[in-house]
mmCIF file with all atom_site columns, C-alpha atoms in Angstrom:
data_model
loop_
_atom_site.group_PDB
_atom_site.id
_atom_site.type_symbol
_atom_site.label_atom_id
_atom_site.label_alt_id
_atom_site.label_comp_id
_atom_site.label_asym_id
_atom_site.label_entity_id
_atom_site.label_seq_id
_atom_site.pdbx_PDB_ins_code
_atom_site.Cartn_x
_atom_site.Cartn_y
_atom_site.Cartn_z
_atom_site.occupancy
_atom_site.B_iso_or_equiv
_atom_site.pdbx_formal_charge
_atom_site.auth_seq_id
_atom_site.auth_comp_id
_atom_site.auth_asym_id
_atom_site.auth_atom_id
_atom_site.pdbx_PDB_model_num
ATOM 1   C CA . GLN A 1 1   ? -117.752 -18.864 -8.993  1.00 0.00 ? 297 GLN A CA 1
ATOM 2   C CA . VAL A 1 2   ? -119.766 -21.980 -8.169  1.00 0.00 ? 298 VAL A CA 1
ATOM 3   C CA . ARG A 1 3   ? -123.505 -22.152 -8.654  1.00 0.00 ? 299 ARG A CA 1
ATOM 4   C CA . LEU A 1 4   ? -125.483 -24.652 -6.608  1.00 0.00 ? 300 LEU A CA 1
ATOM 5   C CA . VAL A 1 5   ? -129.048 -25.818 -7.186  1.00 0.00 ? 301 VAL A CA 1
ATOM 6   C CA . GLU A 1 6   ? -130.805 -28.158 -4.767  1.00 0.00 ? 302 GLU A CA 1
ATOM 7   C CA . SER A 1 7   ? -133.700 -30.452 -5.575  1.00 0.00 ? 303 SER A CA 1
ATOM 8   C CA . GLY A 1 8   ? -135.538 -33.392 -4.064  1.00 0.00 ? 304 GLY A CA 1
ATOM 9   C CA . GLY A 1 9   ? -137.270 -31.809 -1.109  1.00 0.00 ? 305 GLY A CA 1
ATOM 10  C CA . GLY A 1 10  ? -140.856 -32.571 -0.250  1.00 0.00 ? 306 GLY A CA 1
ATOM 11  C CA . SER A 1 11  ? -143.307 -33.752 2.373   1.00 0.00 ? 307 SER A CA 1
ATOM 12  C CA . VAL A 1 12  ? -143.106 -37.188 3.956   1.00 0.00 ? 308 VAL A CA 1
ATOM 13  C CA . GLN A 1 13  ? -144.424 -38.937 7.024   1.00 0.00 ? 309 GLN A CA 1
ATOM 14  C CA . ALA A 1 14  ? -142.202 -39.795 9.947   1.00 0.00 ? 310 ALA A CA 1
ATOM 15  C CA . GLY A 1 15  ? -140.100 -42.839 9.166   1.00 0.00 ? 311 GLY A CA 1
ATOM 16  C CA . GLY A 1 16  ? -140.011 -42.027 5.484   1.00 0.00 ? 312 GLY A CA 1
ATOM 17  C CA . SER A 1 17  ? -137.087 -41.251 3.202   1.00 0.00 ? 313 SER A CA 1
ATOM 18  C CA . LEU A 1 18  ? -135.999 -38.526 0.821   1.00 0.00 ? 314 LEU A CA 1
ATOM 19  C CA . ARG A 1 19  ? -132.992 -37.973 -1.380  1.00 0.00 ? 315 ARG A CA 1
ATOM 20  C CA . LEU A 1 20  ? -131.729 -34.443 -1.868  1.00 0.00 ? 316 LEU A CA 1
ATOM 21  C CA . SER A 1 21  ? -129.553 -33.544 -4.821  1.00 0.00 ? 317 SER A CA 1
ATOM 22  C CA . CYS A 1 22  ? -127.250 -30.588 -5.350  1.00 0.00 ? 318 CYS A CA 1
ATOM 23  C CA . ALA A 1 23  ? -126.088 -29.758 -8.849  1.00 0.00 ? 319 ALA A CA 1
ATOM 24  C CA . ALA A 1 24  ? -122.945 -27.647 -9.147  1.00 0.00 ? 320 ALA A CA 1
ATOM 25  C CA . SER A 1 25  ? -121.729 -25.650 -12.103 1.00 0.00 ? 321 SER A CA 1
ATOM 26  C CA . GLY A 1 26  ? -119.177 -23.004 -12.889 1.00 0.00 ? 322 GLY A CA 1
ATOM 27  C CA . ARG A 1 27  ? -115.881 -24.392 -11.637 1.00 0.00 ? 323 ARG A CA 1
ATOM 28  C CA . THR A 1 28  ? -114.020 -27.647 -11.167 1.00 0.00 ? 324 THR A CA 1
ATOM 29  C CA . TYR A 1 29  ? -116.148 -29.119 -8.420  1.00 0.00 ? 325 TYR A CA 1
ATOM 30  C CA . THR A 1 30  ? -113.542 -31.722 -7.554  1.00 0.00 ? 326 THR A CA 1
ATOM 31  C CA . ARG A 1 31  ? -111.577 -28.973 -5.803  1.00 0.00 ? 327 ARG A CA 1
ATOM 32  C CA . TYR A 1 32  ? -114.415 -28.051 -3.462  1.00 0.00 ? 328 TYR A CA 1
ATOM 33  C CA . VAL A 1 33  ? -115.637 -29.546 -0.235  1.00 0.00 ? 329 VAL A CA 1
ATOM 34  C CA . ALA A 1 34  ? -119.401 -29.816 -0.019  1.00 0.00 ? 330 ALA A CA 1
ATOM 35  C CA . ALA A 1 35  ? -121.877 -29.783 2.825   1.00 0.00 ? 331 ALA A CA 1
ATOM 36  C CA . TRP A 1 36  ? -125.533 -29.746 3.716   1.00 0.00 ? 332 TRP A CA 1
ATOM 37  C CA . PHE A 1 37  ? -126.980 -27.374 6.277   1.00 0.00 ? 333 PHE A CA 1
ATOM 38  C CA . ARG A 1 38  ? -130.557 -26.866 7.382   1.00 0.00 ? 334 ARG A CA 1
ATOM 39  C CA . GLN A 1 39  ? -132.601 -24.112 8.923   1.00 0.00 ? 335 GLN A CA 1
ATOM 40  C CA . ALA A 1 40  ? -135.892 -24.580 10.723  1.00 0.00 ? 336 ALA A CA 1
ATOM 41  C CA . PRO A 1 41  ? -138.301 -21.671 11.320  1.00 0.00 ? 337 PRO A CA 1
ATOM 42  C CA . GLY A 1 42  ? -137.060 -19.450 14.123  1.00 0.00 ? 338 GLY A CA 1
ATOM 43  C CA . LYS A 1 43  ? -133.756 -21.297 14.400  1.00 0.00 ? 339 LYS A CA 1
ATOM 44  C CA . GLU A 1 44  ? -130.232 -20.703 13.219  1.00 0.00 ? 340 GLU A CA 1
ATOM 45  C CA . ARG A 1 45  ? -128.773 -22.546 10.268  1.00 0.00 ? 341 ARG A CA 1
ATOM 46  C CA . GLU A 1 46  ? -127.157 -25.763 11.460  1.00 0.00 ? 342 GLU A CA 1
ATOM 47  C CA . PHE A 1 47  ? -124.660 -28.224 10.066  1.00 0.00 ? 343 PHE A CA 1
ATOM 48  C CA . VAL A 1 48  ? -125.985 -31.557 8.816   1.00 0.00 ? 344 VAL A CA 1
ATOM 49  C CA . ALA A 1 49  ? -123.213 -33.305 6.892   1.00 0.00 ? 345 ALA A CA 1
ATOM 50  C CA . ALA A 1 50  ? -120.055 -32.619 4.909   1.00 0.00 ? 346 ALA A CA 1
ATOM 51  C CA . ILE A 1 51  ? -117.878 -34.458 2.447   1.00 0.00 ? 347 ILE A CA 1
ATOM 52  C CA . SER A 1 52  ? -114.302 -33.870 1.353   1.00 0.00 ? 348 SER A CA 1
ATOM 53  C CA . SER A 1 53  ? -113.469 -32.853 -2.181  1.00 0.00 ? 349 SER A CA 1
ATOM 54  C CA . GLY A 1 54  ? -112.406 -36.379 -3.072  1.00 0.00 ? 350 GLY A CA 1
ATOM 55  C CA . GLY A 1 55  ? -115.446 -37.946 -1.469  1.00 0.00 ? 351 GLY A CA 1
ATOM 56  C CA . ASN A 1 56  ? -113.560 -40.223 0.901   1.00 0.00 ? 352 ASN A CA 1
ATOM 57  C CA . ASN A 1 57  ? -114.067 -38.335 4.149   1.00 0.00 ? 353 ASN A CA 1
ATOM 58  C CA . MET A 1 58  ? -117.484 -37.520 5.595   1.00 0.00 ? 354 MET A CA 1
ATOM 59  C CA . ASN A 1 59  ? -118.796 -36.001 8.783   1.00 0.00 ? 355 ASN A CA 1
ATOM 60  C CA . TYR A 1 60  ? -122.267 -35.878 10.264  1.00 0.00 ? 356 TYR A CA 1
ATOM 61  C CA . ASP A 1 61  ? -124.023 -34.033 13.018  1.00 0.00 ? 357 ASP A CA 1
ATOM 62  C CA . ASP A 1 62  ? -124.946 -36.395 15.833  1.00 0.00 ? 358 ASP A CA 1
ATOM 63  C CA . SER A 1 63  ? -128.639 -35.747 15.238  1.00 0.00 ? 359 SER A CA 1
ATOM 64  C CA . VAL A 1 64  ? -128.518 -37.382 11.799  1.00 0.00 ? 360 VAL A CA 1
ATOM 65  C CA . LYS A 1 65  ? -125.731 -39.913 12.226  1.00 0.00 ? 361 LYS A CA 1
ATOM 66  C CA . GLY A 1 66  ? -126.873 -43.355 11.157  1.00 0.00 ? 362 GLY A CA 1
ATOM 67  C CA . ARG A 1 67  ? -129.895 -41.967 9.310   1.00 0.00 ? 363 ARG A CA 1
ATOM 68  C CA . PHE A 1 68  ? -128.429 -39.628 6.687   1.00 0.00 ? 364 PHE A CA 1
ATOM 69  C CA . THR A 1 69  ? -125.721 -40.344 4.119   1.00 0.00 ? 365 THR A CA 1
ATOM 70  C CA . ILE A 1 70  ? -123.826 -37.726 2.129   1.00 0.00 ? 366 ILE A CA 1
ATOM 71  C CA . SER A 1 71  ? -122.178 -38.675 -1.121  1.00 0.00 ? 367 SER A CA 1
ATOM 72  C CA . ARG A 1 72  ? -120.883 -37.065 -4.280  1.00 0.00 ? 368 ARG A CA 1
ATOM 73  C CA . ASP A 1 73  ? -120.327 -37.892 -7.922  1.00 0.00 ? 369 ASP A CA 1
ATOM 74  C CA . ASN A 1 74  ? -117.592 -35.577 -9.159  1.00 0.00 ? 370 ASN A CA 1
ATOM 75  C CA . ALA A 1 75  ? -117.968 -36.795 -12.719 1.00 0.00 ? 371 ALA A CA 1
ATOM 76  C CA . LYS A 1 76  ? -121.496 -35.363 -12.672 1.00 0.00 ? 372 LYS A CA 1
ATOM 77  C CA . ASN A 1 77  ? -120.793 -32.404 -10.375 1.00 0.00 ? 373 ASN A CA 1
ATOM 78  C CA . MET A 1 78  ? -123.411 -33.682 -7.955  1.00 0.00 ? 374 MET A CA 1
ATOM 79  C CA . VAL A 1 79  ? -123.716 -34.018 -4.191  1.00 0.00 ? 375 VAL A CA 1
ATOM 80  C CA . TYR A 1 80  ? -126.469 -36.038 -2.541  1.00 0.00 ? 376 TYR A CA 1
ATOM 81  C CA . LEU A 1 81  ? -128.045 -36.374 0.865   1.00 0.00 ? 377 LEU A CA 1
ATOM 82  C CA . GLU A 1 82  ? -129.888 -39.623 1.431   1.00 0.00 ? 378 GLU A CA 1
ATOM 83  C CA . MET A 1 83  ? -132.242 -39.209 4.379   1.00 0.00 ? 379 MET A CA 1
ATOM 84  C CA . THR A 1 84  ? -133.930 -42.175 6.022   1.00 0.00 ? 380 THR A CA 1
ATOM 85  C CA . SER A 1 85  ? -135.961 -42.684 9.199   1.00 0.00 ? 381 SER A CA 1
ATOM 86  C CA . LEU A 1 86  ? -137.032 -39.071 8.986   1.00 0.00 ? 382 LEU A CA 1
ATOM 87  C CA . LYS A 1 87  ? -138.397 -37.376 12.080  1.00 0.00 ? 383 LYS A CA 1
ATOM 88  C CA . PRO A 1 88  ? -140.604 -34.299 12.465  1.00 0.00 ? 384 PRO A CA 1
ATOM 89  C CA . GLU A 1 89  ? -137.595 -32.461 13.912  1.00 0.00 ? 385 GLU A CA 1
ATOM 90  C CA . ASP A 1 90  ? -135.839 -32.892 10.564  1.00 0.00 ? 386 ASP A CA 1
ATOM 91  C CA . THR A 1 91  ? -138.310 -30.406 9.079   1.00 0.00 ? 387 THR A CA 1
ATOM 92  C CA . ALA A 1 92  ? -136.337 -27.478 7.679   1.00 0.00 ? 388 ALA A CA 1
ATOM 93  C CA . VAL A 1 93  ? -135.062 -25.804 4.564   1.00 0.00 ? 389 VAL A CA 1
ATOM 94  C CA . TYR A 1 94  ? -132.000 -27.733 3.463   1.00 0.00 ? 390 TYR A CA 1
ATOM 95  C CA . TYR A 1 95  ? -129.106 -25.904 1.839   1.00 0.00 ? 391 TYR A CA 1
ATOM 96  C CA . CYS A 1 96  ? -126.211 -27.191 -0.184  1.00 0.00 ? 392 CYS A CA 1
ATOM 97  C CA . ALA A 1 97  ? -122.893 -25.387 0.366   1.00 0.00 ? 393 ALA A CA 1
ATOM 98  C CA . ALA A 1 98  ? -119.415 -25.509 -1.142  1.00 0.00 ? 394 ALA A CA 1
ATOM 99  C CA . GLN A 1 99  ? -115.994 -24.160 -0.333  1.00 0.00 ? 395 GLN A CA 1
ATOM 100 C CA . TYR A 1 100 ? -112.686 -24.385 -2.177  1.00 0.00 ? 396 TYR A CA 1
ATOM 101 C CA . GLY A 1 101 ? -110.383 -26.828 -0.445  1.00 0.00 ? 397 GLY A CA 1
ATOM 102 C CA . THR A 1 102 ? -109.976 -30.449 0.482   1.00 0.00 ? 398 THR A CA 1
ATOM 103 C CA . ILE A 1 103 ? -111.114 -30.687 4.104   1.00 0.00 ? 399 ILE A CA 1
ATOM 104 C CA . TRP A 1 104 ? -114.672 -30.138 5.309   1.00 0.00 ? 400 TRP A CA 1
ATOM 105 C CA . THR A 1 105 ? -115.752 -27.851 8.127   1.00 0.00 ? 401 THR A CA 1
ATOM 106 C CA . VAL A 1 106 ? -118.948 -27.645 10.171  1.00 0.00 ? 402 VAL A CA 1
ATOM 107 C CA . HIS A 1 107 ? -118.906 -23.848 10.248  1.00 0.00 ? 403 HIS A CA 1
ATOM 108 C CA . ALA A 1 108 ? -121.362 -22.224 7.858   1.00 0.00 ? 404 ALA A CA 1
ATOM 109 C CA . GLU A 1 109 ? -119.363 -19.006 7.643   1.00 0.00 ? 405 GLU A CA 1
ATOM 110 C CA . ARG A 1 110 ? -116.480 -20.918 6.025   1.00 0.00 ? 406 ARG A CA 1
ATOM 111 C CA . TYR A 1 111 ? -118.579 -21.781 2.975   1.00 0.00 ? 407 TYR A CA 1
ATOM 112 C CA . SER A 1 112 ? -118.595 -19.239 0.176   1.00 0.00 ? 408 SER A CA 1
ATOM 113 C CA . TYR A 1 113 ? -121.207 -20.776 -2.088  1.00 0.00 ? 409 TYR A CA 1
ATOM 114 C CA . TRP A 1 114 ? -124.795 -21.643 -1.277  1.00 0.00 ? 410 TRP A CA 1
ATOM 115 C CA . GLY A 1 115 ? -127.847 -22.922 -3.053  1.00 0.00 ? 411 GLY A CA 1
ATOM 116 C CA . GLN A 1 116 ? -131.323 -21.458 -2.701  1.00 0.00 ? 412 GLN A CA 1
ATOM 117 C CA . GLY A 1 117 ? -132.551 -24.233 -0.422  1.00 0.00 ? 413 GLY A CA 1
ATOM 118 C CA . THR A 1 118 ? -135.176 -26.940 -0.658  1.00 0.00 ? 414 THR A CA 1
ATOM 119 C CA . GLN A 1 119 ? -137.975 -27.521 1.842   1.00 0.00 ? 415 GLN A CA 1
ATOM 120 C CA . VAL A 1 120 ? -138.243 -30.815 3.710   1.00 0.00 ? 416 VAL A CA 1
ATOM 121 C CA . THR A 1 121 ? -141.356 -31.352 5.799   1.00 0.00 ? 417 THR A CA 1
ATOM 122 C CA . VAL A 1 122 ? -141.821 -34.417 7.988   1.00 0.00 ? 418 VAL A CA 1
ATOM 123 C CA . SER A 1 123 ? -145.223 -34.995 9.535   1.00 0.00 ? 419 SER A CA 1
ATOM 124 C CA . SER A 1 124 ? -145.912 -37.169 12.549  1.00 0.00 ? 420 SER A CA 1
#
């Protein structure tokens, strides 16, 4: 069992930055791939970014490529999402997810463990 707790959400103006953190506990996190998803009101949950268990392979949705950076610190059991040049369309609840394995996937249904989510609001 892996427990995930997100933090770092908030309200910013367009063009601003935020750093989300995801703290993991319960198992050896180095054996899990990690990802961030988001869900806006009235929309389905969508993939944002993922990182391999070793932290050397990342993938991003085209909508955030060049603006967001996913990283992890396995020594601290942490995953981060650095968000810059934020846009109003980035407004959503952001979720941290994890799945046992070495290779990331963009499919939410493949992830077994989820955090409770953290709200990000970007105003124009």
